[in-house]
Amino acid sequence: MRVPIRHIAGHLVWSTQGSVWAIYRLHPGPDAQGRREETVQGTYVPAAVRDEQLAKITHLVRSLSGAPRLYGMCAQVDPGEIALRMIEGIEPAEQALGAGRHPWVENVEATLDLLDDQEMHHRTLWLAVPLQTETAGLQVSASLGATWAELAPMLGMRPAPVARPEVSAYREQASRV
């Protein structure tokens, strides 16, 4: 079982304790009918689809070392955003029907009326994986960075930026996950 994941370029997170996390967006593969999570309509996901996705994601998380974290985020969707998606790519009609309106306008307006009082969300899944320091230099840098992150605010100073070689080493490790 394989869950396609995409590393979000540049999304490494340094904690104040010195650990580094790589953040990934999960894109569960299609179910038995070829539907993807993003194309399942409405707020209800059929039990078979949900169970299959859960099995794939559970397998992925268990196959990783360390203590990965799985997050489900729900962003509220505005009805106007759905209306814009409906008309995306549609060219204005040169000779529209009757009153000079595009024939698709009636459908979009009806959809907006229908969705006006509905609460809609778009769910995304994210995976945070702790990265291990591979060299003694990175371990020392992580320890010093964590110590400085605690001391800097007390001294009224800003935290030191992460060194470019350290970022490159962790990006390389994140790409191998």
PDB file of C-alpha atoms in Angstrom:
ATOM      1  CA  MET A   1       0.000   0.000   0.000  1.00  0.00           C
ATOM      2  CA  ARG A   2       1.437   3.375  -0.937  1.00  0.00           C
ATOM      3  CA  VAL A   3       0.193   6.836   0.029  1.00  0.00           C
ATOM      4  CA  PRO A   4       1.467   9.542  -2.321  1.00  0.00           C
ATOM      5  CA  ILE A   5       3.004  12.339  -0.276  1.00  0.00           C
ATOM      6  CA  ARG A   6       4.490  15.561  -1.408  1.00  0.00           C
ATOM      7  CA  HIS A   7       7.161  17.375   0.571  1.00  0.00           C
ATOM      8  CA  ILE A   8       6.322  21.029   0.852  1.00  0.00           C
ATOM      9  CA  ALA A   9       9.545  22.684  -0.304  1.00  0.00           C
ATOM     10  CA  GLY A  10      11.087  24.781   2.413  1.00  0.00           C
ATOM     11  CA  HIS A  11       8.797  23.496   5.168  1.00  0.00           C
ATOM     12  CA  LEU A  12      11.199  22.391   7.796  1.00  0.00           C
ATOM     13  CA  VAL A  13      10.354  23.429  11.333  1.00  0.00           C
ATOM     14  CA  TRP A  14      12.912  23.925  14.092  1.00  0.00           C
ATOM     15  CA  SER A  15      11.545  23.530  17.609  1.00  0.00           C
ATOM     16  CA  THR A  16      12.876  25.420  20.610  1.00  0.00           C
ATOM     17  CA  GLN A  17      14.081  22.074  21.997  1.00  0.00           C
ATOM     18  CA  GLY A  18      16.462  21.651  19.054  1.00  0.00           C
ATOM     19  CA  SER A  19      14.531  19.057  17.048  1.00  0.00           C
ATOM     20  CA  VAL A  20      13.789  19.529  13.361  1.00  0.00           C
ATOM     21  CA  TRP A  21      10.554  18.405  11.697  1.00  0.00           C
ATOM     22  CA  ALA A  22       9.756  17.920   8.006  1.00  0.00           C
ATOM     23  CA  ILE A  23       6.174  18.751   7.040  1.00  0.00           C
ATOM     24  CA  TYR A  24       4.423  16.791   4.270  1.00  0.00           C
ATOM     25  CA  ARG A  25       0.990  17.079   2.689  1.00  0.00           C
ATOM     26  CA  LEU A  26      -0.679  13.695   2.284  1.00  0.00           C
ATOM     27  CA  HIS A  27      -2.658  12.943  -0.839  1.00  0.00           C
ATOM     28  CA  PRO A  28      -4.395   9.599  -0.245  1.00  0.00           C
ATOM     29  CA  GLY A  29      -4.621   7.582  -3.442  1.00  0.00           C
ATOM     30  CA  PRO A  30      -7.871   6.698  -5.199  1.00  0.00           C
ATOM     31  CA  ASP A  31     -10.279   4.190  -3.695  1.00  0.00           C
ATOM     32  CA  ALA A  32     -11.527   1.047  -5.472  1.00  0.00           C
ATOM     33  CA  GLN A  33     -13.858   3.169  -7.686  1.00  0.00           C
ATOM     34  CA  GLY A  34     -11.015   5.536  -8.643  1.00  0.00           C
ATOM     35  CA  ARG A  35     -12.259   8.442  -6.500  1.00  0.00           C
ATOM     36  CA  ARG A  36      -9.769  10.587  -4.643  1.00  0.00           C
ATOM     37  CA  GLU A  37     -10.344  12.205  -1.274  1.00  0.00           C
ATOM     38  CA  GLU A  38     -10.443  15.612  -2.953  1.00  0.00           C
ATOM     39  CA  THR A  39     -13.178  14.508  -5.384  1.00  0.00           C
ATOM     40  CA  VAL A  40     -15.551  12.859  -2.906  1.00  0.00           C
ATOM     41  CA  GLN A  41     -18.501  15.248  -2.813  1.00  0.00           C
ATOM     42  CA  GLY A  42     -20.122  16.618   0.321  1.00  0.00           C
ATOM     43  CA  THR A  43     -19.154  16.284   3.947  1.00  0.00           C
ATOM     44  CA  TYR A  44     -19.864  12.558   4.102  1.00  0.00           C
ATOM     45  CA  VAL A  45     -17.154  10.155   3.047  1.00  0.00           C
ATOM     46  CA  PRO A  46     -18.401   6.589   2.480  1.00  0.00           C
ATOM     47  CA  ALA A  47     -17.184   4.134   5.127  1.00  0.00           C
ATOM     48  CA  ALA A  48     -15.320   2.007   2.573  1.00  0.00           C
ATOM     49  CA  VAL A  49     -13.379   5.025   1.275  1.00  0.00           C
ATOM     50  CA  ARG A  50     -12.614   6.244   4.800  1.00  0.00           C
ATOM     51  CA  ASP A  51     -11.467   2.763   5.942  1.00  0.00           C
ATOM     52  CA  GLU A  52      -9.237   2.280   2.912  1.00  0.00           C
ATOM     53  CA  GLN A  53      -7.611   5.701   3.360  1.00  0.00           C
ATOM     54  CA  LEU A  54      -7.163   5.099   7.076  1.00  0.00           C
ATOM     55  CA  ALA A  55      -5.458   1.747   6.407  1.00  0.00           C
ATOM     56  CA  LYS A  56      -3.045   3.324   3.895  1.00  0.00           C
ATOM     57  CA  ILE A  57      -2.179   6.236   6.176  1.00  0.00           C
ATOM     58  CA  THR A  58      -1.785   3.972   9.227  1.00  0.00           C
ATOM     59  CA  HIS A  59       0.610   1.775   7.245  1.00  0.00           C
ATOM     60  CA  LEU A  60       2.609   4.830   6.180  1.00  0.00           C
ATOM     61  CA  VAL A  61       2.883   6.273   9.703  1.00  0.00           C
ATOM     62  CA  ARG A  62       3.888   2.907  11.196  1.00  0.00           C
ATOM     63  CA  SER A  63       6.599   2.453   8.568  1.00  0.00           C
ATOM     64  CA  LEU A  64       8.363   5.669   9.626  1.00  0.00           C
ATOM     65  CA  SER A  65      10.976   5.842  12.355  1.00  0.00           C
ATOM     66  CA  GLY A  66      10.801   8.283  15.230  1.00  0.00           C
ATOM     67  CA  ALA A  67       7.501   9.677  16.407  1.00  0.00           C
ATOM     68  CA  PRO A  68       5.678  11.078  13.359  1.00  0.00           C
ATOM     69  CA  ARG A  69       2.507  13.110  13.897  1.00  0.00           C
ATOM     70  CA  LEU A  70      -0.556  13.077  11.677  1.00  0.00           C
ATOM     71  CA  TYR A  71      -2.754  16.186  11.528  1.00  0.00           C
ATOM     72  CA  GLY A  72      -6.128  16.633   9.869  1.00  0.00           C
ATOM     73  CA  MET A  73      -6.947  20.259   9.074  1.00  0.00           C
ATOM     74  CA  CYS A  74     -10.357  21.586   8.053  1.00  0.00           C
ATOM     75  CA  ALA A  75     -10.498  24.952   6.358  1.00  0.00           C
ATOM     76  CA  GLN A  76     -13.880  26.585   5.956  1.00  0.00           C
ATOM     77  CA  VAL A  77     -14.925  27.007   2.331  1.00  0.00           C
ATOM     78  CA  ASP A  78     -16.820  30.083   1.190  1.00  0.00           C
ATOM     79  CA  PRO A  79     -19.728  29.548  -1.268  1.00  0.00           C
ATOM     80  CA  GLY A  80     -18.252  32.295  -3.459  1.00  0.00           C
ATOM     81  CA  GLU A  81     -15.073  30.223  -3.831  1.00  0.00           C
ATOM     82  CA  ILE A  82     -17.151  27.315  -5.139  1.00  0.00           C
ATOM     83  CA  ALA A  83     -18.926  29.644  -7.576  1.00  0.00           C
ATOM     84  CA  LEU A  84     -15.576  30.887  -8.874  1.00  0.00           C
ATOM     85  CA  ARG A  85     -14.429  27.295  -9.430  1.00  0.00           C
ATOM     86  CA  MET A  86     -17.637  26.633 -11.370  1.00  0.00           C
ATOM     87  CA  ILE A  87     -16.934  29.405 -13.871  1.00  0.00           C
ATOM     88  CA  GLU A  88     -13.161  28.959 -14.038  1.00  0.00           C
ATOM     89  CA  GLY A  89     -12.074  28.598 -17.651  1.00  0.00           C
ATOM     90  CA  ILE A  90     -15.465  29.502 -19.125  1.00  0.00           C
ATOM     91  CA  GLU A  91     -15.277  32.184 -21.778  1.00  0.00           C
ATOM     92  CA  PRO A  92     -18.013  34.847 -21.830  1.00  0.00           C
ATOM     93  CA  ALA A  93     -20.598  34.018 -24.466  1.00  0.00           C
ATOM     94  CA  GLU A  94     -20.592  36.331 -27.453  1.00  0.00           C
ATOM     95  CA  GLN A  95     -24.325  36.020 -27.958  1.00  0.00           C
ATOM     96  CA  ALA A  96     -25.853  34.998 -24.654  1.00  0.00           C
ATOM     97  CA  LEU A  97     -29.381  33.729 -24.345  1.00  0.00           C
ATOM     98  CA  GLY A  98     -32.283  36.152 -23.977  1.00  0.00           C
ATOM     99  CA  ALA A  99     -31.370  38.996 -21.611  1.00  0.00           C
ATOM    100  CA  GLY A 100     -27.692  38.992 -22.494  1.00  0.00           C
ATOM    101  CA  ARG A 101     -26.613  36.734 -19.639  1.00  0.00           C
ATOM    102  CA  HIS A 102     -24.287  33.779 -19.985  1.00  0.00           C
ATOM    103  CA  PRO A 103     -26.260  30.511 -19.795  1.00  0.00           C
ATOM    104  CA  TRP A 104     -24.105  29.288 -16.909  1.00  0.00           C
ATOM    105  CA  VAL A 105     -24.955  32.300 -14.689  1.00  0.00           C
ATOM    106  CA  GLU A 106     -28.304  30.808 -13.671  1.00  0.00           C
ATOM    107  CA  ASN A 107     -26.618  27.614 -12.465  1.00  0.00           C
ATOM    108  CA  VAL A 108     -23.998  29.534 -10.492  1.00  0.00           C
ATOM    109  CA  GLU A 109     -26.615  31.774  -8.859  1.00  0.00           C
ATOM    110  CA  ALA A 110     -28.730  28.726  -7.912  1.00  0.00           C
ATOM    111  CA  THR A 111     -25.677  27.063  -6.383  1.00  0.00           C
ATOM    112  CA  LEU A 112     -24.845  30.198  -4.394  1.00  0.00           C
ATOM    113  CA  ASP A 113     -28.435  30.334  -3.077  1.00  0.00           C
ATOM    114  CA  LEU A 114     -28.299  26.649  -2.135  1.00  0.00           C
ATOM    115  CA  LEU A 115     -24.931  26.904  -0.368  1.00  0.00           C
ATOM    116  CA  ASP A 116     -25.518  30.274   1.301  1.00  0.00           C
ATOM    117  CA  ASP A 117     -26.414  28.920   4.754  1.00  0.00           C
ATOM    118  CA  GLN A 118     -24.337  25.746   4.577  1.00  0.00           C
ATOM    119  CA  GLU A 119     -21.152  25.255   6.571  1.00  0.00           C
ATOM    120  CA  MET A 120     -18.606  23.618   4.286  1.00  0.00           C
ATOM    121  CA  HIS A 121     -15.048  22.511   4.923  1.00  0.00           C
ATOM    122  CA  HIS A 122     -12.139  21.196   2.917  1.00  0.00           C
ATOM    123  CA  ARG A 123     -10.101  18.584   4.805  1.00  0.00           C
ATOM    124  CA  THR A 124      -6.374  18.167   4.273  1.00  0.00           C
ATOM    125  CA  LEU A 125      -4.011  15.715   5.910  1.00  0.00           C
ATOM    126  CA  TRP A 126      -0.499  16.672   7.005  1.00  0.00           C
ATOM    127  CA  LEU A 127       2.355  14.555   8.306  1.00  0.00           C
ATOM    128  CA  ALA A 128       5.126  15.894  10.551  1.00  0.00           C
ATOM    129  CA  VAL A 129       8.210  13.680  10.745  1.00  0.00           C
ATOM    130  CA  PRO A 130      11.062  14.351  13.175  1.00  0.00           C
ATOM    131  CA  LEU A 131      14.416  14.370  11.412  1.00  0.00           C
ATOM    132  CA  GLN A 132      17.450  12.882  13.112  1.00  0.00           C
ATOM    133  CA  THR A 133      20.783  14.645  13.252  1.00  0.00           C
ATOM    134  CA  GLU A 134      23.178  12.679  11.075  1.00  0.00           C
ATOM    135  CA  THR A 135      26.499  14.211  12.087  1.00  0.00           C
ATOM    136  CA  ALA A 136      28.107  15.373  15.295  1.00  0.00           C
ATOM    137  CA  GLY A 137      28.213  18.898  13.876  1.00  0.00           C
ATOM    138  CA  LEU A 138      24.443  18.986  13.440  1.00  0.00           C
ATOM    139  CA  GLN A 139      23.958  17.615  16.976  1.00  0.00           C
ATOM    140  CA  VAL A 140      26.127  20.347  18.462  1.00  0.00           C
ATOM    141  CA  SER A 141      24.399  22.975  16.326  1.00  0.00           C
ATOM    142  CA  ALA A 142      20.966  21.729  17.434  1.00  0.00           C
ATOM    143  CA  SER A 143      21.965  21.807  21.108  1.00  0.00           C
ATOM    144  CA  LEU A 144      23.461  25.281  20.848  1.00  0.00           C
ATOM    145  CA  GLY A 145      20.446  26.511  18.885  1.00  0.00           C
ATOM    146  CA  ALA A 146      18.050  25.176  21.529  1.00  0.00           C
ATOM    147  CA  THR A 147      20.069  26.793  24.329  1.00  0.00           C
ATOM    148  CA  TRP A 148      20.233  30.108  22.481  1.00  0.00           C
ATOM    149  CA  ALA A 149      16.474  29.980  21.756  1.00  0.00           C
ATOM    150  CA  GLU A 150      15.861  29.883  25.519  1.00  0.00           C
ATOM    151  CA  LEU A 151      18.423  32.540  26.444  1.00  0.00           C
ATOM    152  CA  ALA A 152      17.887  35.064  23.630  1.00  0.00           C
ATOM    153  CA  PRO A 153      14.457  36.360  24.785  1.00  0.00           C
ATOM    154  CA  MET A 154      15.775  36.878  28.344  1.00  0.00           C
ATOM    155  CA  LEU A 155      18.624  38.965  26.955  1.00  0.00           C
ATOM    156  CA  GLY A 156      16.307  40.888  24.624  1.00  0.00           C
ATOM    157  CA  MET A 157      17.938  39.408  21.535  1.00  0.00           C
ATOM    158  CA  ARG A 158      16.539  37.689  18.508  1.00  0.00           C
ATOM    159  CA  PRO A 159      17.136  33.987  17.859  1.00  0.00           C
ATOM    160  CA  ALA A 160      20.012  33.242  15.513  1.00  0.00           C
ATOM    161  CA  PRO A 161      19.044  32.120  12.002  1.00  0.00           C
ATOM    162  CA  VAL A 162      19.734  28.522  11.039  1.00  0.00           C
ATOM    163  CA  ALA A 163      22.936  28.101   9.028  1.00  0.00           C
ATOM    164  CA  ARG A 164      22.556  27.375   5.323  1.00  0.00           C
ATOM    165  CA  PRO A 165      24.567  24.096   5.434  1.00  0.00           C
ATOM    166  CA  GLU A 166      22.328  22.851   8.251  1.00  0.00           C
ATOM    167  CA  VAL A 167      19.175  23.688   6.274  1.00  0.00           C
ATOM    168  CA  SER A 168      20.585  21.921   3.205  1.00  0.00           C
ATOM    169  CA  ALA A 169      21.457  18.801   5.224  1.00  0.00           C
ATOM    170  CA  TYR A 170      17.961  18.606   6.696  1.00  0.00           C
ATOM    171  CA  ARG A 171      16.307  19.253   3.318  1.00  0.00           C
ATOM    172  CA  GLU A 172      18.307  16.383   1.864  1.00  0.00           C
ATOM    173  CA  GLN A 173      17.209  14.134   4.724  1.00  0.00           C
ATOM    174  CA  ALA A 174      13.563  15.245   4.312  1.00  0.00           C
ATOM    175  CA  SER A 175      13.663  14.375   0.612  1.00  0.00           C
ATOM    176  CA  ARG A 176      14.801  10.839   1.501  1.00  0.00           C
ATOM    177  CA  VAL A 177      11.880  10.272   3.901  1.00  0.00           C
TER     178      VAL A 177
END
